mmCIF file with all atom_site columns, C-alpha atoms in Angstrom:
data_model
loop_
_atom_site.group_PDB
_atom_site.id
_atom_site.type_symbol
_atom_site.label_atom_id
_atom_site.label_alt_id
_atom_site.label_comp_id
_atom_site.label_asym_id
_atom_site.label_entity_id
_atom_site.label_seq_id
_atom_site.pdbx_PDB_ins_code
_atom_site.Cartn_x
_atom_site.Cartn_y
_atom_site.Cartn_z
_atom_site.occupancy
_atom_site.B_iso_or_equiv
_atom_site.pdbx_formal_charge
_atom_site.auth_seq_id
_atom_site.auth_comp_id
_atom_site.auth_asym_id
_atom_site.auth_atom_id
_atom_site.pdbx_PDB_model_num
ATOM 1  C CA . UNK A 1 1  ? 81.069  92.719  105.982 1.00 87.00 ? 9  UNK A CA 1
ATOM 2  C CA . UNK A 1 2  ? 80.932  96.702  104.597 1.00 88.00 ? 10 UNK A CA 1
ATOM 3  C CA . UNK A 1 3  ? 82.758  97.868  102.117 1.00 88.00 ? 11 UNK A CA 1
ATOM 4  C CA . UNK A 1 4  ? 82.884  101.878 102.662 1.00 87.00 ? 12 UNK A CA 1
ATOM 5  C CA . UNK A 1 5  ? 85.870  104.859 102.961 1.00 85.00 ? 13 UNK A CA 1
ATOM 6  C CA . UNK A 1 6  ? 83.002  107.313 104.941 1.00 90.00 ? 14 UNK A CA 1
ATOM 7  C CA . UNK A 1 7  ? 84.914  106.630 108.262 1.00 88.00 ? 15 UNK A CA 1
ATOM 8  C CA . UNK A 1 8  ? 82.403  107.957 110.457 1.00 89.00 ? 16 UNK A CA 1
ATOM 9  C CA . UNK A 1 9  ? 79.962  105.128 109.223 1.00 91.00 ? 17 UNK A CA 1
ATOM 10 C CA . UNK A 1 10 ? 82.518  102.392 109.498 1.00 90.00 ? 18 UNK A CA 1
ATOM 11 C CA . UNK A 1 11 ? 83.153  103.775 113.450 1.00 90.00 ? 19 UNK A CA 1
ATOM 12 C CA . UNK A 1 12 ? 79.353  102.997 113.951 1.00 91.00 ? 20 UNK A CA 1
ATOM 13 C CA . UNK A 1 13 ? 78.461  99.875  112.436 1.00 93.00 ? 21 UNK A CA 1
ATOM 14 C CA . UNK A 1 14 ? 81.989  97.694  112.572 1.00 93.00 ? 22 UNK A CA 1
ATOM 15 C CA . UNK A 1 15 ? 82.385  95.066  115.073 1.00 94.00 ? 23 UNK A CA 1
ATOM 16 C CA . UNK A 1 16 ? 86.056  94.763  113.131 1.00 95.00 ? 24 UNK A CA 1
ATOM 17 C CA . UNK A 1 17 ? 88.163  96.966  110.605 1.00 93.00 ? 25 UNK A CA 1
ATOM 18 C CA . UNK A 1 18 ? 90.265  96.062  108.141 1.00 92.00 ? 26 UNK A CA 1
ATOM 19 C CA . UNK A 1 19 ? 92.233  98.902  106.704 1.00 90.00 ? 27 UNK A CA 1
ATOM 20 C CA . UNK A 1 20 ? 93.120  98.716  102.668 1.00 88.00 ? 28 UNK A CA 1
ATOM 21 C CA . UNK A 1 21 ? 95.589  100.638 100.459 1.00 87.00 ? 29 UNK A CA 1
ATOM 22 C CA . UNK A 1 22 ? 97.499  100.220 97.024  1.00 88.00 ? 30 UNK A CA 1
ATOM 23 C CA . UNK A 1 23 ? 95.177  96.504  96.858  1.00 89.00 ? 31 UNK A CA 1
ATOM 24 C CA . UNK A 1 24 ? 96.654  95.984  99.899  1.00 88.00 ? 32 UNK A CA 1
ATOM 25 C CA . UNK A 1 25 ? 95.065  94.956  104.012 1.00 89.00 ? 33 UNK A CA 1
ATOM 26 C CA . UNK A 1 26 ? 97.844  97.126  105.419 1.00 87.00 ? 34 UNK A CA 1
ATOM 27 C CA . UNK A 1 27 ? 95.314  96.583  109.703 1.00 88.00 ? 35 UNK A CA 1
ATOM 28 C CA . UNK A 1 28 ? 93.016  94.649  110.779 1.00 93.00 ? 36 UNK A CA 1
ATOM 29 C CA . UNK A 1 29 ? 91.899  96.188  114.139 1.00 93.00 ? 37 UNK A CA 1
ATOM 30 C CA . UNK A 1 30 ? 88.217  96.136  116.499 1.00 94.00 ? 38 UNK A CA 1
ATOM 31 C CA . UNK A 1 31 ? 86.470  98.669  116.879 1.00 89.00 ? 39 UNK A CA 1
ATOM 32 C CA . UNK A 1 32 ? 87.456  101.404 119.063 1.00 89.00 ? 40 UNK A CA 1
ATOM 33 C CA . UNK A 1 33 ? 91.213  100.917 118.683 1.00 91.00 ? 41 UNK A CA 1
ATOM 34 C CA . UNK A 1 34 ? 91.491  102.520 116.666 1.00 90.00 ? 42 UNK A CA 1
ATOM 35 C CA . UNK A 1 35 ? 90.631  106.294 115.678 1.00 90.00 ? 43 UNK A CA 1
ATOM 36 C CA . UNK A 1 36 ? 89.123  107.264 112.236 1.00 89.00 ? 44 UNK A CA 1
ATOM 37 C CA . UNK A 1 37 ? 92.736  110.185 111.751 1.00 89.00 ? 45 UNK A CA 1
ATOM 38 C CA . UNK A 1 38 ? 94.857  106.025 112.226 1.00 89.00 ? 46 UNK A CA 1
ATOM 39 C CA . UNK A 1 39 ? 92.418  104.544 109.773 1.00 88.00 ? 47 UNK A CA 1
ATOM 40 C CA . UNK A 1 40 ? 92.526  107.887 107.481 1.00 86.00 ? 48 UNK A CA 1
ATOM 41 C CA . UNK A 1 41 ? 96.196  107.307 107.279 1.00 88.00 ? 49 UNK A CA 1
ATOM 42 C CA . UNK A 1 42 ? 96.790  103.952 106.374 1.00 88.00 ? 50 UNK A CA 1
ATOM 43 C CA . UNK A 1 43 ? 93.980  104.136 104.115 1.00 86.00 ? 51 UNK A CA 1
ATOM 44 C CA . UNK A 1 44 ? 96.393  106.668 102.954 1.00 88.00 ? 52 UNK A CA 1
ATOM 45 C CA . UNK A 1 45 ? 99.034  104.455 102.334 1.00 84.00 ? 53 UNK A CA 1
ATOM 46 C CA . UNK A 1 46 ? 101.059 104.685 105.837 1.00 76.00 ? 54 UNK A CA 1
ATOM 47 C CA . UNK A 1 47 ? 102.783 101.294 107.671 1.00 65.00 ? 55 UNK A CA 1
ATOM 48 C CA . UNK A 1 48 ? 101.491 99.387  109.597 1.00 56.00 ? 56 UNK A CA 1
ATOM 49 C CA . UNK A 1 49 ? 100.505 101.569 113.474 1.00 56.00 ? 57 UNK A CA 1
ATOM 50 C CA . UNK A 1 50 ? 99.135  99.226  115.059 1.00 55.00 ? 58 UNK A CA 1
ATOM 51 C CA . UNK A 1 51 ? 97.059  95.712  114.163 1.00 55.00 ? 59 UNK A CA 1
ATOM 52 C CA . UNK A 1 52 ? 94.789  93.204  117.439 1.00 53.00 ? 60 UNK A CA 1
#
């Protein structure tokens, strides 16, 4: 498990990415199926964009 706000680190090291916003998981994605921009938007509180 890796917990980080460094999106480039997350994208390079993780096979599966869970995005958390305001204490709740807002999405779980396979690496390569979501962009850094989409992760950032979800971290900022946007609703789910897509999910595995």
